[in-house]
mmCIF file of C-alpha atoms in Angstrom:
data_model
loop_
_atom_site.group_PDB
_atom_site.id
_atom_site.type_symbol
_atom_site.label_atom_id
_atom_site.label_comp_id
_atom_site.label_asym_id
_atom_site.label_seq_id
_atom_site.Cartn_x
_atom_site.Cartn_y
_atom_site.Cartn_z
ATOM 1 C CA UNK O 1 0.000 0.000 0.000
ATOM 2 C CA UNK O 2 2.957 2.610 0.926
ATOM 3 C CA UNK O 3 4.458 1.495 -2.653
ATOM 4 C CA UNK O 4 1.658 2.083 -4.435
ATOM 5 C CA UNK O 5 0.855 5.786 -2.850
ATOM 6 C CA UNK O 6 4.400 6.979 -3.225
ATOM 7 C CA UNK O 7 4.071 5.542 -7.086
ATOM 8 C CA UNK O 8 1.130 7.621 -7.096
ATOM 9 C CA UNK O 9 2.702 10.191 -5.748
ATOM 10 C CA UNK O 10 5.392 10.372 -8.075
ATOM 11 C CA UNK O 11 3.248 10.114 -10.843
ATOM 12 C CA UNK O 12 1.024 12.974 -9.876
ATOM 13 C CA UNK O 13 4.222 15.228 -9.259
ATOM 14 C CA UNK O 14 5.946 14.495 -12.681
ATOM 15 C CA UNK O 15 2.960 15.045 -14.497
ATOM 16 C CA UNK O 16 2.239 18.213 -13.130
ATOM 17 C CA UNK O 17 6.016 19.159 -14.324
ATOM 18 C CA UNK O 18 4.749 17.917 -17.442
ATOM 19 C CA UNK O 19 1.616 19.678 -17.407
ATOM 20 C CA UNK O 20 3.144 23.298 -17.001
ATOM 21 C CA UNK O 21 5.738 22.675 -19.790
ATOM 22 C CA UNK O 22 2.914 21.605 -21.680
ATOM 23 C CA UNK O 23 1.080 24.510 -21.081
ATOM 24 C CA UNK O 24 4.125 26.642 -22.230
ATOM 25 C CA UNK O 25 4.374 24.978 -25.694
ATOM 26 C CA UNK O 26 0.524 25.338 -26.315
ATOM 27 C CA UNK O 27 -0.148 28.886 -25.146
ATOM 28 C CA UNK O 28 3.011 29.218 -27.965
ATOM 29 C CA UNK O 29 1.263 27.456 -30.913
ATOM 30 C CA UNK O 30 -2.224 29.156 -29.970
ATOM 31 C CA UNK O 31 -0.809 32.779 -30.539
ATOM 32 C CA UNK O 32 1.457 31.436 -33.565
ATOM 33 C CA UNK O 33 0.461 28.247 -34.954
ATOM 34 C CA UNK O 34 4.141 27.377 -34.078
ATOM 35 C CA UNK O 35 5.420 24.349 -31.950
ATOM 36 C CA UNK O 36 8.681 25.927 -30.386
ATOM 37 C CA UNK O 37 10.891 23.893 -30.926
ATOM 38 C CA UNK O 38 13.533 25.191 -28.687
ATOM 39 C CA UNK O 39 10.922 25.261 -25.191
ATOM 40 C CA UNK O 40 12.293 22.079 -24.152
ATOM 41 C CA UNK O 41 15.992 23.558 -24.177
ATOM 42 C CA UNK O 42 14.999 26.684 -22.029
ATOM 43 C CA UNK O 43 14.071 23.740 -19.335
ATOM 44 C CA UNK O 44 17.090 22.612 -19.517
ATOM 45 C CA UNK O 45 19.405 26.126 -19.576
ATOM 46 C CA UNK O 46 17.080 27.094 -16.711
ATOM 47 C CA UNK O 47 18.400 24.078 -14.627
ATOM 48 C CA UNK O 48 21.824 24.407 -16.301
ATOM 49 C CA UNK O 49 22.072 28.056 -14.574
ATOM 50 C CA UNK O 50 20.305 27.211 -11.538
ATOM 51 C CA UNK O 51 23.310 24.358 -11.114
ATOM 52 C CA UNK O 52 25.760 27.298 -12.485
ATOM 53 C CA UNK O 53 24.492 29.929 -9.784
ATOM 54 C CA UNK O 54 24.119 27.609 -6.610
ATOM 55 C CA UNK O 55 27.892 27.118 -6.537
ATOM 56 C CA UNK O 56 29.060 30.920 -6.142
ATOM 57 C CA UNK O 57 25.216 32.230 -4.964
ATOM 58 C CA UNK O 58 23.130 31.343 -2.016
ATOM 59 C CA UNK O 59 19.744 29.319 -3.406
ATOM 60 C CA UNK O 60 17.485 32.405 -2.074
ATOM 61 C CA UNK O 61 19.318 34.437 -4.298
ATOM 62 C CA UNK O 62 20.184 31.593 -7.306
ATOM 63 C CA UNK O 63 16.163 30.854 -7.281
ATOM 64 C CA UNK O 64 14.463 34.156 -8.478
ATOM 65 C CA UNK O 65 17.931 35.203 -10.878
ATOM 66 C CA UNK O 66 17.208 31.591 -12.402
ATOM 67 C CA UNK O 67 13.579 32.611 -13.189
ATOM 68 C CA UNK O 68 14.589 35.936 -14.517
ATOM 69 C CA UNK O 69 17.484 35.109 -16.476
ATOM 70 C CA UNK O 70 14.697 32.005 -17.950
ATOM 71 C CA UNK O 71 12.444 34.671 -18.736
ATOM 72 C CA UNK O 72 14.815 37.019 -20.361
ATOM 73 C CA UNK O 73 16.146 33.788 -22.130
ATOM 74 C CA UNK O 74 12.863 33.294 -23.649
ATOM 75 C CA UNK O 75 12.378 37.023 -24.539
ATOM 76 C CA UNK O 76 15.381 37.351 -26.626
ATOM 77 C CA UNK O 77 14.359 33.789 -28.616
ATOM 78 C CA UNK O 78 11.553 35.091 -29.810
ATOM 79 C CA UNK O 79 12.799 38.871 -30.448
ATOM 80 C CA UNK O 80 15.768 37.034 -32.357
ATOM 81 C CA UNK O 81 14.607 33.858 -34.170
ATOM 82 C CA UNK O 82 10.943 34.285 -34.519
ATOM 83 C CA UNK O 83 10.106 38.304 -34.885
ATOM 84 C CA UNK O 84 12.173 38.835 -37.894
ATOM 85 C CA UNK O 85 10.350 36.239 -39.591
ATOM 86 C CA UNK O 86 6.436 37.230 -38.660
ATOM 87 C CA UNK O 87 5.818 37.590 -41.947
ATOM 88 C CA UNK O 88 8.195 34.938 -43.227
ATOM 89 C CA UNK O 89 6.803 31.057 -45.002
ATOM 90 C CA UNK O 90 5.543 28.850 -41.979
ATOM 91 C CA UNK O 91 8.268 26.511 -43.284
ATOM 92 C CA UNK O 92 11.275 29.421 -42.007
ATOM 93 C CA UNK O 93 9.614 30.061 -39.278
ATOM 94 C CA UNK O 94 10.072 25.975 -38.008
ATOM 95 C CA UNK O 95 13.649 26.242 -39.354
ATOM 96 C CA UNK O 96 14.499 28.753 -37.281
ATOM 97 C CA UNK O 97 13.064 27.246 -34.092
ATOM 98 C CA UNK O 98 15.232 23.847 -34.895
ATOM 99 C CA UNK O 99 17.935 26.105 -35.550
ATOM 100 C CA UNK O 100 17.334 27.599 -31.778
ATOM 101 C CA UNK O 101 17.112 24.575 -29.931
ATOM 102 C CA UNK O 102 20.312 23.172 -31.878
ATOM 103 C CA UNK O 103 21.881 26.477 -30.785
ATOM 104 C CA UNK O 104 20.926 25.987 -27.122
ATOM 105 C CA UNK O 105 22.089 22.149 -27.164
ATOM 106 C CA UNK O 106 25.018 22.749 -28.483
ATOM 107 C CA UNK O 107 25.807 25.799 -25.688
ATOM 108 C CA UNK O 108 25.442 23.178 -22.766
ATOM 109 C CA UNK O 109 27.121 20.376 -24.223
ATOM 110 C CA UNK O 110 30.257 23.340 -24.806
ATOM 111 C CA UNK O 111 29.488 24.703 -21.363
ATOM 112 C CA UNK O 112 29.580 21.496 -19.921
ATOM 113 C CA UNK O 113 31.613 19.365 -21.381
ATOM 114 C CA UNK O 114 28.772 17.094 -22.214
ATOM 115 C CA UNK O 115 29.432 15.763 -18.230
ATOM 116 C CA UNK O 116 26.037 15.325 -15.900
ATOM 117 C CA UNK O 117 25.333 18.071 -13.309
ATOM 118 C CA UNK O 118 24.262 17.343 -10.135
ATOM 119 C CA UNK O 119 20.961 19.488 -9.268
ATOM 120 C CA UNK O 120 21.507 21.136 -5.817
ATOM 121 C CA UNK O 121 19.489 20.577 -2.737
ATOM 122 C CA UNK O 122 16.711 22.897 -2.376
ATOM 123 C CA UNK O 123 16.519 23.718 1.443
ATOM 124 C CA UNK O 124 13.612 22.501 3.241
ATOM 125 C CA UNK O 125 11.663 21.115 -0.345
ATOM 126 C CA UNK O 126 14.498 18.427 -0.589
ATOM 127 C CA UNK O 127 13.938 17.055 2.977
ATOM 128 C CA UNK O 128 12.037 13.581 3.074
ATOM 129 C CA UNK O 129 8.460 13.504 4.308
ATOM 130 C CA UNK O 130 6.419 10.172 5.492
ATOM 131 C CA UNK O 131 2.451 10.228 4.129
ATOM 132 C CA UNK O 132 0.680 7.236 5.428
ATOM 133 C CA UNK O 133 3.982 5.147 5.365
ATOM 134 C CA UNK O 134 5.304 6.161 2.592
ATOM 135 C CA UNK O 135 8.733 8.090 2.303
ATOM 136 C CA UNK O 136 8.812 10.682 -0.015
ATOM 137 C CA UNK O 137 9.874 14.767 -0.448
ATOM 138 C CA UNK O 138 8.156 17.998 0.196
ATOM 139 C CA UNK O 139 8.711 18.757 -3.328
ATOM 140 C CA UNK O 140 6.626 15.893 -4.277
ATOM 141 C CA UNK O 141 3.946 17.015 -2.701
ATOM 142 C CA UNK O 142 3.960 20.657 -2.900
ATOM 143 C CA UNK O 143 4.521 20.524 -7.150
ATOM 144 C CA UNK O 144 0.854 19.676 -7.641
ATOM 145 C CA UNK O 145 -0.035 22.429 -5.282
ATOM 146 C CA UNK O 146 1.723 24.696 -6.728
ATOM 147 C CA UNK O 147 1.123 23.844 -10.643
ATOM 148 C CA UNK O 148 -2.673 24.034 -9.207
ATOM 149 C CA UNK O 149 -2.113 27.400 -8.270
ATOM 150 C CA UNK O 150 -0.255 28.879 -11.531
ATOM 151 C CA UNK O 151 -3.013 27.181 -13.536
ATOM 152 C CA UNK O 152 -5.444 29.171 -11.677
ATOM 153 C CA UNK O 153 -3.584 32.607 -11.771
ATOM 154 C CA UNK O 154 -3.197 31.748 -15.668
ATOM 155 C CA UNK O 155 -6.714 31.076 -16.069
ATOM 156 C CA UNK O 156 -7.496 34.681 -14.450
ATOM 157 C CA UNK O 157 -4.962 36.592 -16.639
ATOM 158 C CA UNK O 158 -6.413 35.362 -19.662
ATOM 159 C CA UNK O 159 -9.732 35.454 -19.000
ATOM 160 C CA UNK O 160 -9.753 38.745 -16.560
ATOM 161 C CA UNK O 161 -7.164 40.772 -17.655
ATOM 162 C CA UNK O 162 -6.482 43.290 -20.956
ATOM 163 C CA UNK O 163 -3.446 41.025 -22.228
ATOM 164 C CA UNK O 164 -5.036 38.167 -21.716
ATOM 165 C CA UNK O 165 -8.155 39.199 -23.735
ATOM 166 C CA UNK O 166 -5.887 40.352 -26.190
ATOM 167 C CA UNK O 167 -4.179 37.249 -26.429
ATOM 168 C CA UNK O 168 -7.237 35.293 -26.929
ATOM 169 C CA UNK O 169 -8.380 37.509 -29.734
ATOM 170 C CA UNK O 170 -4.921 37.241 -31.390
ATOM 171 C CA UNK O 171 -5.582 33.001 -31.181
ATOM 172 C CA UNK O 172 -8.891 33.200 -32.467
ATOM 173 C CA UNK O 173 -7.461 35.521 -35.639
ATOM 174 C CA UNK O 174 -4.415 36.623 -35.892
ATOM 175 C CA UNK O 175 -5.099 39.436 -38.923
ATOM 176 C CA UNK O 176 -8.366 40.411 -37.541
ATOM 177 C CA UNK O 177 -6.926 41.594 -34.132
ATOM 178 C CA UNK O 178 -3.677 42.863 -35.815
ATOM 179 C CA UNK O 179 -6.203 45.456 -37.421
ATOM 180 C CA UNK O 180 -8.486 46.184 -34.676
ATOM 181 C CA UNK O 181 -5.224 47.739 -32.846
ATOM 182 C CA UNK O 182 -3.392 44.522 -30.785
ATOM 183 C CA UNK O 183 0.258 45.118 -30.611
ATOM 184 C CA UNK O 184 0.812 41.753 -31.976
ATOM 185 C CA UNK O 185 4.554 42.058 -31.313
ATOM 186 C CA UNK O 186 3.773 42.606 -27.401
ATOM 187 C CA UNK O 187 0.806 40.089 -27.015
ATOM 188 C CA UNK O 188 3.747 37.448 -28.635
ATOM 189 C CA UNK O 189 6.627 38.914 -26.205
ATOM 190 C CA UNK O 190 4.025 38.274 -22.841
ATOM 191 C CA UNK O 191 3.291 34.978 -24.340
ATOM 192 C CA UNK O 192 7.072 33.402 -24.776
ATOM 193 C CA UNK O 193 7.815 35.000 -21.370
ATOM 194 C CA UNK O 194 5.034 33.732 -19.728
ATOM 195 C CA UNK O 195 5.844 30.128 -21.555
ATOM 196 C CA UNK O 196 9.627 30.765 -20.167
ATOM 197 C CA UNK O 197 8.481 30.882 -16.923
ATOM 198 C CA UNK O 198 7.045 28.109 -16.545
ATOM 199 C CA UNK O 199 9.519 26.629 -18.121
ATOM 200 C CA UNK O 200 11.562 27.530 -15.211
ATOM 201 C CA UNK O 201 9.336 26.682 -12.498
ATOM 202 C CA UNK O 202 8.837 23.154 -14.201
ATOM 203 C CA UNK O 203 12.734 23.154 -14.310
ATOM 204 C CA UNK O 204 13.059 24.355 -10.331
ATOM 205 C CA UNK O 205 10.620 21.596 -9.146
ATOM 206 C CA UNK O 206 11.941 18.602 -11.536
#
C-alpha cells in the first residue's frame, strides 16, 4: 500500500512538471500556430544556470535570478529567431526554431563538457516527508499544489485581464486583431515569457 501511494505520488508530481511545460508549448502554438521547438531547451538552460548559480550564490538568491534570467532567455528567442520572420513562409519560421534549440544544445554540451550536473538541494523542499507510510519529499507534494495554483492565476490573466483578452483575440485571428489595434509584437513577447516561466518553475521543481 505505501508502494503504491508513493508511485502515485510520483506520478502525480511528474505530471504536473509535465503539465506546465505543456502549457508553455501550447499557449506558444495558440498565438502562432508554431510548436517551439527550442521550449524544451529553455528547461534545460534554466536548470543548467540554476546548477551554475548555486555554486558561487546562495539558493534564495540563485532561485528568483534563475527565473529571470529564464524569462529574459525566452524574450530574446523570440525577439531574435521568430520576430524577424512574422511575416516569413511557416516553413522558415520551423527552421528557425530547430535552428534555436540546436543552438541551445550545443551551448550546454560546450558549457559542460557534455558531463552530468548534479541538481543542488533545495533547502527545506528536498527534505524527506512520510504520508501514510510512505517516504517521499516535500517537493513531491507541494509541485501539484503549486502547478494548481499557476493554472489558476493563468486562467485569471487570460480570461480577466487586458493582455489576456488580447491574447485570446490574437488566437482566435491573428489578422483580424492585428487590425483592430493589438500590438501583436507585445501580445507574442508576454506569451514566450510567460511560456519561459514556466519553463523555469517546471525546471526548479523537476
Amino acid at each position: 500500500m505505501a508502494l503504491a501511494l508513493q508511485q502515485l505520488i510520483n506520478g502525480l508530481t511528474l505530471g504536473a512538471v509535465y503539465g506546465l511545460i505543456a502549457i508553455g508549448y501550447t499557449m506558444v502554438y495558440g498565438i502562432l500556430r508554431l510548436i517551439n521547438f527550442a521550449h524544451g531547451d529553455v528547461f534545460m538552460c534554466a536548470g543548467l544556470m540554476m546548477v551554475f548559480m548555486c555554486a558561487s550564490l546562495p539558493v534564495y538568491v540563485s532561485i528568483p535570478l534563475m527565473l529571470v534570467l529564464t524569462v529574459l532567455l525566452g524574450f530574446v528567442i523570440e525577439r531574435a529567431a521568430y520576430k524577424p520572420l512574422r511575416s516569413a513562409p511557416r516553413m522558415s519560421v520551423m527552421i528557425s526554431a530547430i535552428g534555436v534549440s540546436y543552438l541551445l544544445q550545443n551551448l550546454a554540451y560546450y558549457v559542460t563538457g557534455g558531463v552530468p550536473k548534479q541538481y543542488p538541494e533545495l533547502p527545506w523542499i528536498s527534505d524527506t516527508i512520510t504520508i501514510l507510510g510512505a517516504s517521499t519529499h516535500w517537493v513531491t507534494v507541494i509541485t501539484p499544489v503549486l502547478v494548481i495554483v499557476l493554472v489558476l492565476l493563468l486562467q485569471w490573466l487570460i480570461n480577466h485581464t487586458k493582455i489576456g483578452m488580447a491574447m485570446r483575440a490574437v488566437a482566435k485571428d491573428f489578422e483580424t486583431s492585428q487590425l483592430m489595434g493589438i500590438k501583436i509584437n507585445k501580445v507574442i513577447s508576454v506569451t514566450f515569457i510567460i511560456g519561459s516561466f514556466l519553463a523555469a518553475v517546471g525546471s526548479l521543481l523537476y
